PDB file of C-alpha atoms in Angstrom:
ATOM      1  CA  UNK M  13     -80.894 -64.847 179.643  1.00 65.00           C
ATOM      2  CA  UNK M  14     -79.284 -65.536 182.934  1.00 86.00           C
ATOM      3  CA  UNK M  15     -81.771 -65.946 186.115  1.00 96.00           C
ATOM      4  CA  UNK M  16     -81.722 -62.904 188.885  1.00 97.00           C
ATOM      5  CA  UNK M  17     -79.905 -65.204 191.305  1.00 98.00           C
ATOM      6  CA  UNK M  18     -77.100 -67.083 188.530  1.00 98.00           C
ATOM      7  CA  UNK M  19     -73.970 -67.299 190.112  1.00 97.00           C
ATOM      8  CA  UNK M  20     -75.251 -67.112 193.825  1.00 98.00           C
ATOM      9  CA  UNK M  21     -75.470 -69.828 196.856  1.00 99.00           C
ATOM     10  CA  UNK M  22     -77.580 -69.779 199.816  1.00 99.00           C
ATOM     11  CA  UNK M  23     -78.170 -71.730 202.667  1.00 99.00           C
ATOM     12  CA  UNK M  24     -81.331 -72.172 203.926  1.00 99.00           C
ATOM     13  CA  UNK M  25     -81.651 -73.758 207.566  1.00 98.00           C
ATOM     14  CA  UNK M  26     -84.813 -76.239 208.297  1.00 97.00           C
ATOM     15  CA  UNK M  27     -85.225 -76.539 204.368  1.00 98.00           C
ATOM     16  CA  UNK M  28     -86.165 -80.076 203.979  1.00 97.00           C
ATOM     17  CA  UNK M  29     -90.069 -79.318 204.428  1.00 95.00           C
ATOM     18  CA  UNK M  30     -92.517 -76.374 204.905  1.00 95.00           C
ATOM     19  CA  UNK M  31     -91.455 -72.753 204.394  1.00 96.00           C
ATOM     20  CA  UNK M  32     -87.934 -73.844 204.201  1.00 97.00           C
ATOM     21  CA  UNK M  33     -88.509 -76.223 201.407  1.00 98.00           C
ATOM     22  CA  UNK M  34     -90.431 -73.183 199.350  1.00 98.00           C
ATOM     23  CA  UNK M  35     -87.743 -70.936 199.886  1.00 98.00           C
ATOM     24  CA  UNK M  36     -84.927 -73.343 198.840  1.00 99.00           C
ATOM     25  CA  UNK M  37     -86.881 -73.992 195.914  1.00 99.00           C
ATOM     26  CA  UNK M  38     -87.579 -70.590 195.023  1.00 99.00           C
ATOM     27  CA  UNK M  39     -84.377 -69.441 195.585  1.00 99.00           C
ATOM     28  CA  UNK M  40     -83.146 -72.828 193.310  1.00 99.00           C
ATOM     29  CA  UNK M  41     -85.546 -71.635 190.467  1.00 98.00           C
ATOM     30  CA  UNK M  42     -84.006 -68.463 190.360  1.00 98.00           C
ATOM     31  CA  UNK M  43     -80.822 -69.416 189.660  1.00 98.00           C
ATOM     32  CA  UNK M  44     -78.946 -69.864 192.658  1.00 99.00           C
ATOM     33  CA  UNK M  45     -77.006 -72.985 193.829  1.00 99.00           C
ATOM     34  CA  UNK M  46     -78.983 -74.202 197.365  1.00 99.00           C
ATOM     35  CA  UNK M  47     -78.093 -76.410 200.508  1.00 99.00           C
ATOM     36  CA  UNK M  48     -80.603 -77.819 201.857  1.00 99.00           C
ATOM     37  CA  UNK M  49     -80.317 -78.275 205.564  1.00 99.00           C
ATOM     38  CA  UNK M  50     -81.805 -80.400 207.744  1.00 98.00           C
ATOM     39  CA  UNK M  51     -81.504 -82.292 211.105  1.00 96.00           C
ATOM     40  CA  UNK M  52     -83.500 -86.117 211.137  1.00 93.00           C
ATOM     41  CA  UNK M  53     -84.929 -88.011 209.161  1.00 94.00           C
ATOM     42  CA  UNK M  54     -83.520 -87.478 205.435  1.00 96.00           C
ATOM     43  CA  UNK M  55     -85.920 -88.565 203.588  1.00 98.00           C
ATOM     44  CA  UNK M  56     -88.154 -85.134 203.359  1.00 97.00           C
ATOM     45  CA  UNK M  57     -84.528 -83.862 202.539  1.00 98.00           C
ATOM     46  CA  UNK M  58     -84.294 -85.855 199.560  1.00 98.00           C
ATOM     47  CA  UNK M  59     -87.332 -84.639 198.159  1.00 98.00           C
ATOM     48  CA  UNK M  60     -86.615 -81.197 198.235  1.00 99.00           C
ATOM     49  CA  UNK M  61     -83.027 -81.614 196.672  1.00 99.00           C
ATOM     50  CA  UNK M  62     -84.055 -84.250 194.147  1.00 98.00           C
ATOM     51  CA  UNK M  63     -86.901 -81.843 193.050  1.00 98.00           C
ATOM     52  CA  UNK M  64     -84.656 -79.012 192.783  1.00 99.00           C
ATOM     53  CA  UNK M  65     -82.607 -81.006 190.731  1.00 99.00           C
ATOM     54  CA  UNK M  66     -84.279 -82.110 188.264  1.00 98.00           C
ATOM     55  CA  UNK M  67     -85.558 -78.732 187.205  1.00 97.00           C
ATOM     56  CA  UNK M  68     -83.746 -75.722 185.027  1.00 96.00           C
ATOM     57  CA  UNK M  69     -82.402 -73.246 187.958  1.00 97.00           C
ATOM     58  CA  UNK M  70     -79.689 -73.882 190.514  1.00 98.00           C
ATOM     59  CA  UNK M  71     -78.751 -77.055 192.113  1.00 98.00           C
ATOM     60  CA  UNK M  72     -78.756 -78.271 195.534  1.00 99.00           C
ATOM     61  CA  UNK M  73     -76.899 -80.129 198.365  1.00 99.00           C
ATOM     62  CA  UNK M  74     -78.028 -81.798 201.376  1.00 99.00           C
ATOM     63  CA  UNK M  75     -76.181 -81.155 204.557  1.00 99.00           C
ATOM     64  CA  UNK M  76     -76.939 -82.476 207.823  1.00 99.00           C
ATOM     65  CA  UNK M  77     -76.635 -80.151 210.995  1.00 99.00           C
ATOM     66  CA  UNK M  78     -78.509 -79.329 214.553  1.00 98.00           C
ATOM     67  CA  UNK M  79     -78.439 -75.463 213.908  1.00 98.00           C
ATOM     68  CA  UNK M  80     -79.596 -75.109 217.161  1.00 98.00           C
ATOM     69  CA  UNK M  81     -76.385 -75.136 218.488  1.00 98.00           C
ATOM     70  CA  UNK M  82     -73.370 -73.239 217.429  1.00 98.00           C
ATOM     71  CA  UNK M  83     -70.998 -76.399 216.853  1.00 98.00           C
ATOM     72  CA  UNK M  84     -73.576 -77.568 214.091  1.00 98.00           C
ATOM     73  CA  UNK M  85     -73.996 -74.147 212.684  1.00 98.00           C
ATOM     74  CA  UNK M  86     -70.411 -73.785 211.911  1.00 98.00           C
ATOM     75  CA  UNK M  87     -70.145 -77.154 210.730  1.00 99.00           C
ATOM     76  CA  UNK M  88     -73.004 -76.654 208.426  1.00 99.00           C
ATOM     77  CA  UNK M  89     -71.381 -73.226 207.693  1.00 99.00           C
ATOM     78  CA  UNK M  90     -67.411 -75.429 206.462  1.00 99.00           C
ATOM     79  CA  UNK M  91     -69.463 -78.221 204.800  1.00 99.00           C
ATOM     80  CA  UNK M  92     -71.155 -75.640 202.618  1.00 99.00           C
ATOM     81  CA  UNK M  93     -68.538 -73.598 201.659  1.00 99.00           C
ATOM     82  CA  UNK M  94     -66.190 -77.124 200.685  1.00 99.00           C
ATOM     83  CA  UNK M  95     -69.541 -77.933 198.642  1.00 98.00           C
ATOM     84  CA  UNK M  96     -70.805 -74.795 196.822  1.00 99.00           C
ATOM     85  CA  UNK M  97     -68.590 -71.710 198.257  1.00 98.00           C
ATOM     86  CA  UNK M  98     -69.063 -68.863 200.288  1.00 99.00           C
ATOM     87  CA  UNK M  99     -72.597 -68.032 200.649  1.00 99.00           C
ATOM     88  CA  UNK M 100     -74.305 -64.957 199.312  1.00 99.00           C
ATOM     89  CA  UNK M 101     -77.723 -65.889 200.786  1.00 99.00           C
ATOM     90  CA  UNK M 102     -78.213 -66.710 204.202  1.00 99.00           C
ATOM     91  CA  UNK M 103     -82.180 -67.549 205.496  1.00 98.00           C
ATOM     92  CA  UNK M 104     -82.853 -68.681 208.870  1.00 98.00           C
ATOM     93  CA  UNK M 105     -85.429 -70.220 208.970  1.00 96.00           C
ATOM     94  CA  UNK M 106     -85.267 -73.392 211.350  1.00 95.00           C
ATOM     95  CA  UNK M 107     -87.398 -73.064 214.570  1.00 91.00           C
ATOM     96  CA  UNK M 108     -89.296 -74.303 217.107  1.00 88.00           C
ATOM     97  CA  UNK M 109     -92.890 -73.815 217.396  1.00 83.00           C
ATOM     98  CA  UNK M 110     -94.230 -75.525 220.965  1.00 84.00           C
ATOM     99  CA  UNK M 111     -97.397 -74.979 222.479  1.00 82.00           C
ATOM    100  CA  UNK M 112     -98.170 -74.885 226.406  1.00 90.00           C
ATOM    101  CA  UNK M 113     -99.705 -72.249 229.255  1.00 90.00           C
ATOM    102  CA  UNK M 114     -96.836 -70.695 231.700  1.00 91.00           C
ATOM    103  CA  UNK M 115     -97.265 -73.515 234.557  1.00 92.00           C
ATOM    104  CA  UNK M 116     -96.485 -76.015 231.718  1.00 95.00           C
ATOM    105  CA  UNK M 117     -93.012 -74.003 230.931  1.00 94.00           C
ATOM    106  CA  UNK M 118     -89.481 -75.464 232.124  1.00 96.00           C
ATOM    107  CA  UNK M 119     -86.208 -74.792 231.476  1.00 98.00           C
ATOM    108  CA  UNK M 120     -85.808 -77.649 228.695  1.00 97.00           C
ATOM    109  CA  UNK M 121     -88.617 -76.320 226.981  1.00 96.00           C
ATOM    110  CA  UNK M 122     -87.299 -72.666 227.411  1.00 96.00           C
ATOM    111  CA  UNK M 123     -83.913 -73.360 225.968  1.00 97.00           C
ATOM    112  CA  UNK M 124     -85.360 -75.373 223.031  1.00 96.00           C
ATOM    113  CA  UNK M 125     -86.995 -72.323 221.975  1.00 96.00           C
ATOM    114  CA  UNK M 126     -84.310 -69.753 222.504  1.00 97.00           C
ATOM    115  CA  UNK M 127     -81.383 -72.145 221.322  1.00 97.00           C
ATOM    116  CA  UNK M 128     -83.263 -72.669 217.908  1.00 97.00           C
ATOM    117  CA  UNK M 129     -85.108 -69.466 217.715  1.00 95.00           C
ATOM    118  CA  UNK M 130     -82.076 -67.143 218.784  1.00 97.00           C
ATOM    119  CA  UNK M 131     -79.111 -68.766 219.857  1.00 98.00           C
ATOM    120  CA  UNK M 132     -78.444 -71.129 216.948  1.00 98.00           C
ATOM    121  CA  UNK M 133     -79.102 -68.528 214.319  1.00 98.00           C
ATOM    122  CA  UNK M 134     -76.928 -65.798 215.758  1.00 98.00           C
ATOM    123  CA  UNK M 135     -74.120 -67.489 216.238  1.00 99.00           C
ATOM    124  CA  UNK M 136     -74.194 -68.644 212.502  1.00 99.00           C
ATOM    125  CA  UNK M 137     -74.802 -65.075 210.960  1.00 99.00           C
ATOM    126  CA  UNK M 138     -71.985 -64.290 213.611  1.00 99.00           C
ATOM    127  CA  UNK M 139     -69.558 -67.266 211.576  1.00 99.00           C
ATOM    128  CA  UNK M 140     -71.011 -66.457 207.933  1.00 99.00           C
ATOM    129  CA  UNK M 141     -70.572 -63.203 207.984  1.00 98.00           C
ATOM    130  CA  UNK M 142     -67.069 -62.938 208.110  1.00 98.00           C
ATOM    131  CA  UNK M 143     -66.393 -64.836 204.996  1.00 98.00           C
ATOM    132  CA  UNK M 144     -69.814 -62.889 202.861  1.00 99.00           C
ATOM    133  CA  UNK M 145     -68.709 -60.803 200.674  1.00 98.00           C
ATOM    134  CA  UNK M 146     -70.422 -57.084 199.682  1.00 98.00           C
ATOM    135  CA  UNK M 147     -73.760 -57.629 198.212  1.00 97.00           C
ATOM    136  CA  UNK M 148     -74.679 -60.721 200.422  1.00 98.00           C
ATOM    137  CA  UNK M 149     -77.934 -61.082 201.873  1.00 99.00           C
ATOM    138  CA  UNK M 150     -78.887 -62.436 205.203  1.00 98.00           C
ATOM    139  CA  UNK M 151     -83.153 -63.208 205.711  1.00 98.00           C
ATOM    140  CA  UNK M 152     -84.472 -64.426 209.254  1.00 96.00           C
ATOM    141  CA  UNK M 153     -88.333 -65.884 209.349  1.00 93.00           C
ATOM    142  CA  UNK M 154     -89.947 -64.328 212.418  1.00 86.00           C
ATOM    143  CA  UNK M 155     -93.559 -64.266 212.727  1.00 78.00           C
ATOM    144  CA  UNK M 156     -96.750 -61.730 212.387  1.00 68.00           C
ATOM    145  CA  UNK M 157     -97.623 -63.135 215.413  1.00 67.00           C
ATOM    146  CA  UNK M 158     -95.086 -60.596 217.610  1.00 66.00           C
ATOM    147  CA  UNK M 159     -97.365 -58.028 216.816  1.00 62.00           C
ATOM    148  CA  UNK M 160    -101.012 -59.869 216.209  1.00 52.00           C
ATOM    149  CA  UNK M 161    -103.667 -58.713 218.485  1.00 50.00           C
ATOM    150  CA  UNK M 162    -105.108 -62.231 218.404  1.00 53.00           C
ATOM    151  CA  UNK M 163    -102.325 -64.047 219.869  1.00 62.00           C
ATOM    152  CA  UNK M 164    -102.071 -68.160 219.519  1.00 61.00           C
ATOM    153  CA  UNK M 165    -102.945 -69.361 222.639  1.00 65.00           C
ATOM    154  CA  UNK M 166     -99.886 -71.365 224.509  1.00 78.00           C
ATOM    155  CA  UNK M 167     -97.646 -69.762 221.979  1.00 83.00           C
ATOM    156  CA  UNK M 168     -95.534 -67.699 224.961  1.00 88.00           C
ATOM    157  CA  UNK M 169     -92.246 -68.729 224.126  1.00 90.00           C
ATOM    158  CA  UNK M 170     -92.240 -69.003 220.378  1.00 87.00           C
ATOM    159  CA  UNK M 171     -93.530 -65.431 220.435  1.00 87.00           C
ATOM    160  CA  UNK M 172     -90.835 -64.307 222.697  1.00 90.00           C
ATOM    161  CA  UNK M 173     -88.370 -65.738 221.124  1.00 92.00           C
ATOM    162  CA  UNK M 174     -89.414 -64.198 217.583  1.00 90.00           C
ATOM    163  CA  UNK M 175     -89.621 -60.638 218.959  1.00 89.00           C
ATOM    164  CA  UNK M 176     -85.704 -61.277 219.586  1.00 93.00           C
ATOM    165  CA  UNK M 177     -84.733 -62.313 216.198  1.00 94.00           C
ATOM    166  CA  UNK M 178     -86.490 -59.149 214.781  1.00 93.00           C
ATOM    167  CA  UNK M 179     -84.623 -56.939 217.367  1.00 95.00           C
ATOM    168  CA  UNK M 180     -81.705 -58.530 216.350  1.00 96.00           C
ATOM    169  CA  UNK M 181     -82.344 -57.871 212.629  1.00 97.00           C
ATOM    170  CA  UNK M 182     -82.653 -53.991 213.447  1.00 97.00           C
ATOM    171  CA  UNK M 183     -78.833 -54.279 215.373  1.00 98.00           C
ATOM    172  CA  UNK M 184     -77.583 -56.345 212.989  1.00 98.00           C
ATOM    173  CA  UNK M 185     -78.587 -54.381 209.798  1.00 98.00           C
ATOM    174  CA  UNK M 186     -76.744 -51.600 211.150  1.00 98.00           C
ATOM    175  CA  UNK M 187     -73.403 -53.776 211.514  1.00 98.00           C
ATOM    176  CA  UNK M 188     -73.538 -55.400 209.012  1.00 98.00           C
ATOM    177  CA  UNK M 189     -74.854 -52.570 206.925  1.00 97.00           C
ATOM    178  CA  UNK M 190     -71.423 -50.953 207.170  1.00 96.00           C
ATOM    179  CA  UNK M 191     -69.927 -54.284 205.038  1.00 96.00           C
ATOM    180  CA  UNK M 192     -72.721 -53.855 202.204  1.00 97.00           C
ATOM    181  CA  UNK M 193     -74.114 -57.245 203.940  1.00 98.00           C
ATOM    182  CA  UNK M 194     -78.197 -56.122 203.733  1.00 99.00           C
ATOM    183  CA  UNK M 195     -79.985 -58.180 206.894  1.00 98.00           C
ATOM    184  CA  UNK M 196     -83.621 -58.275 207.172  1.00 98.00           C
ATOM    185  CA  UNK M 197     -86.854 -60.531 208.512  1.00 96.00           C
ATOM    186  CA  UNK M 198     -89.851 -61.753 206.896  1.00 96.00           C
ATOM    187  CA  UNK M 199     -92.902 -62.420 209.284  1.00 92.00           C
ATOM    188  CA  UNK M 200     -95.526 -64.351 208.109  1.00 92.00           C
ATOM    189  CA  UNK M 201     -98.655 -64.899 209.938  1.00 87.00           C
ATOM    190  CA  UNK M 202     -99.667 -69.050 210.427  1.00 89.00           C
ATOM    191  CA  UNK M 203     -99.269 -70.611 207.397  1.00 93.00           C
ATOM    192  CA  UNK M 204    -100.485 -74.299 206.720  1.00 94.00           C
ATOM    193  CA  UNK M 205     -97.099 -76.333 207.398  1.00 91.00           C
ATOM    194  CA  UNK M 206     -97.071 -79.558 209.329  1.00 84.00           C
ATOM    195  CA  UNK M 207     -94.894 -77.386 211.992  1.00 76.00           C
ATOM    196  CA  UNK M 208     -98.196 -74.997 212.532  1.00 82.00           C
ATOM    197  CA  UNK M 209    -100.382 -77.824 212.392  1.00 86.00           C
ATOM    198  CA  UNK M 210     -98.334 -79.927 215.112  1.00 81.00           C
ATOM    199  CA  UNK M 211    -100.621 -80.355 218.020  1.00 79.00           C
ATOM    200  CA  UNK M 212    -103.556 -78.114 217.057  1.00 84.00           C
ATOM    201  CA  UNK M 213    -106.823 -79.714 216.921  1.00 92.00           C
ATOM    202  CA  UNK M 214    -109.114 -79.178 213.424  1.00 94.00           C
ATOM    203  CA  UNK M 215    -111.250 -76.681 215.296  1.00 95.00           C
ATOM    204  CA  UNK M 216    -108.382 -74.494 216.000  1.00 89.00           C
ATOM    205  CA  UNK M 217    -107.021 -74.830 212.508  1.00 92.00           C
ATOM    206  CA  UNK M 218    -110.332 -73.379 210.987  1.00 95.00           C
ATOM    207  CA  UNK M 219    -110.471 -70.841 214.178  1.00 91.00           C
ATOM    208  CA  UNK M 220    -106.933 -69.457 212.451  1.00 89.00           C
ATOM    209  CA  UNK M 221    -108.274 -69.534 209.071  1.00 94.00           C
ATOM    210  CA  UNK M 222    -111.097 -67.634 210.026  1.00 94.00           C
ATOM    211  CA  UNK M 223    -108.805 -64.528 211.505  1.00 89.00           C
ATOM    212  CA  UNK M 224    -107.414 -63.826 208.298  1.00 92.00           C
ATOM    213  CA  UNK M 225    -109.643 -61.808 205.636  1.00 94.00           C
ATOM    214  CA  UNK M 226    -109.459 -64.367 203.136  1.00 96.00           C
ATOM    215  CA  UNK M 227    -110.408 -67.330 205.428  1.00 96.00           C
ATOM    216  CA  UNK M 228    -108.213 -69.744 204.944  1.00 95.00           C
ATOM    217  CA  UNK M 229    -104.294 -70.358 205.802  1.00 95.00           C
ATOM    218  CA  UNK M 230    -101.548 -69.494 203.172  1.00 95.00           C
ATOM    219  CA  UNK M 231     -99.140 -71.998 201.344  1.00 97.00           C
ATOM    220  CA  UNK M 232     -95.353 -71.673 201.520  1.00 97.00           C
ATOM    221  CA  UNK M 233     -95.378 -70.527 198.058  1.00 97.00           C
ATOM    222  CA  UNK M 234     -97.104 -67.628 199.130  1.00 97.00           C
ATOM    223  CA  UNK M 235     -94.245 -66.896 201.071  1.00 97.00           C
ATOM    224  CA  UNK M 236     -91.144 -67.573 199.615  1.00 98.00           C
ATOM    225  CA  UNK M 237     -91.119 -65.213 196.757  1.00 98.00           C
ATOM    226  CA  UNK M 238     -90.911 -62.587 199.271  1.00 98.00           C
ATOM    227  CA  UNK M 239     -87.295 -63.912 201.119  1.00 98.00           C
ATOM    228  CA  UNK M 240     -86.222 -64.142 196.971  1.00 98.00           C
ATOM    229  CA  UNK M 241     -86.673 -60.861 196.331  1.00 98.00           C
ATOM    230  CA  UNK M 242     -84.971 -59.916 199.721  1.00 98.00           C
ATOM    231  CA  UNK M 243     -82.117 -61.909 198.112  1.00 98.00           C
ATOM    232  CA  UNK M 244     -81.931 -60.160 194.930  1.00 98.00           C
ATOM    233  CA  UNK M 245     -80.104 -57.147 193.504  1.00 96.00           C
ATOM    234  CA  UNK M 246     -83.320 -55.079 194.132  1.00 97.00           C
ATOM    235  CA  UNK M 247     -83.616 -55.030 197.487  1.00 98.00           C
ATOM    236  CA  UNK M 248     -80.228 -53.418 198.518  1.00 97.00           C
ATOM    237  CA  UNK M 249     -81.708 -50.430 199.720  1.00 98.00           C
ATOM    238  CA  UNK M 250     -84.145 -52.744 202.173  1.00 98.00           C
ATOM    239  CA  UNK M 251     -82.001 -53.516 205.586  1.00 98.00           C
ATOM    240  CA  UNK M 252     -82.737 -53.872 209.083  1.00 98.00           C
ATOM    241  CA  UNK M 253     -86.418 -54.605 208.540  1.00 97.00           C
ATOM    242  CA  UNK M 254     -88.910 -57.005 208.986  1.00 95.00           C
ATOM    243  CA  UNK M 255     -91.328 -57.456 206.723  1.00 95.00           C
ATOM    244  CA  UNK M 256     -95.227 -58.747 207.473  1.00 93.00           C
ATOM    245  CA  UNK M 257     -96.260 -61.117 204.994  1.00 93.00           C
ATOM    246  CA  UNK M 258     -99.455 -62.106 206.184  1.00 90.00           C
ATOM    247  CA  UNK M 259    -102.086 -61.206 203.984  1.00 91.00           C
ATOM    248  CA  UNK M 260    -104.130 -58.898 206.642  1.00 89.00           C
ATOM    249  CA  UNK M 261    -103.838 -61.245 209.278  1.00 88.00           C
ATOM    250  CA  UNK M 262    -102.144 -58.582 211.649  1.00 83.00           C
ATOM    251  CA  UNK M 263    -102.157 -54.880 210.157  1.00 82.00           C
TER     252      UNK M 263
END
């Protein structure tokens, strides 16, 4: 019997490590042929595609590209379609996570934010979706933490810039709608990636843990089956949402 996503390609951006890797596994073990994107080192890269390919499922390619900016997304966007075809699946799911008060905040370190958070990923749905065809499926990673009442501290500009990717979900799931092109968000609360754990001290580690019910941080893999079944057949009827996937974290 043919897996739920036989047949299908996605692109996942940021997919060399973290929730990206998950997804673009997930996604792989379900059948559907995956690029892995990344922008750096390659190494983590190579994991991630090597261990997609040596199990039953789809394959994967690597492809190199700053997604930040819209040159790289469209080149990421050709290189993918010369390598696997026009995508069905589209996640976004590269970002920037920084950490510093308002008197710390600049203009380099506002434009990081927005240019990977926003920018970067608009301007690639923008490219991809006109060559998706009916049925395709666009996912964006936001964040619980746009609604949280217990809000990271220094996290002002990640925040922001999350609350505009799930506005633009809402606008963009009625355009897109129209074209049978579904487009929706999945916001997970922290969840224990070297990205989250990037400058925070072990105290505030276990201070997170401690706001969830369960005490303790989620995996990726307690993620990514979520954006796969946004990416099947069975979610048609689900567009211009986002979804919390954060275990009571936020309610």
């Amino acid at each position: 019997m043919d897996l739920p996503l036989t047949g299908k390609t996605a692109i996942v951006t940021g997919s060399s490590r973290g929730i990206g890797a998950s997804i673009a596994q997930r996604l792989a073990a379900d059948g559907a042929n995956v690029v892995i994107n990344y922008h750096g080192n390659d190494a983590p890269a190579c994991v991630v595609t090597n261990t997609i390919n040596n199990r039953e499922g789809g394959k994967a390619v690597m492809i190199k590209a700053d997604v930040a900016t819209i040159a790289g997304g469209r080149m990421l966007l050709e290189k993918s379609i010369a390598k696997l075809g026009v995508p069905d699946i589209l996640v976004l799911n590269a970002g920037v996570l920084g950490h510093r008060p308002l008197a710390q905040v600049d203009e380099e370190y506002y434009d990081q934010h927005f240019n990977t958070n926003v920018k970067g990923p608009l301007f690639l749905v923008q490219a991809a979706s006109q060559v998706m065809k009916e049925g395709s499926r666009v996912v964006f990673v936001s964040t619980t933490l746009t609604k949280a009442t217990t809000i990271l501290p220094m996290g002002l500009l990640f925040t922001a810039s999350k609350g505009a990717v799930e506005h633009l979900v809402r606008v963009l799931g009625r355009d897109l709608g129209e074209r049978g092109i579904t487009v929706n968000a999945i916001a997970p609360g922290p969840v224990d990636t070297p990205l989250f754990r990037d400058g925070k001290p072990p105290h505030m580690v276990q201070w997170v843990a401690q706001l969830h019910p369960q005490k303790r941080i989620p995996m990726p893999d307690e993620i990514s089956p979520i954006v796969a079944f946004l990416a099947k057949e069975e979610s048609k009827w689900i567009n211009g949402q986002t979804i919390h996937v954060n275990g009571g974290f936020a309610v």
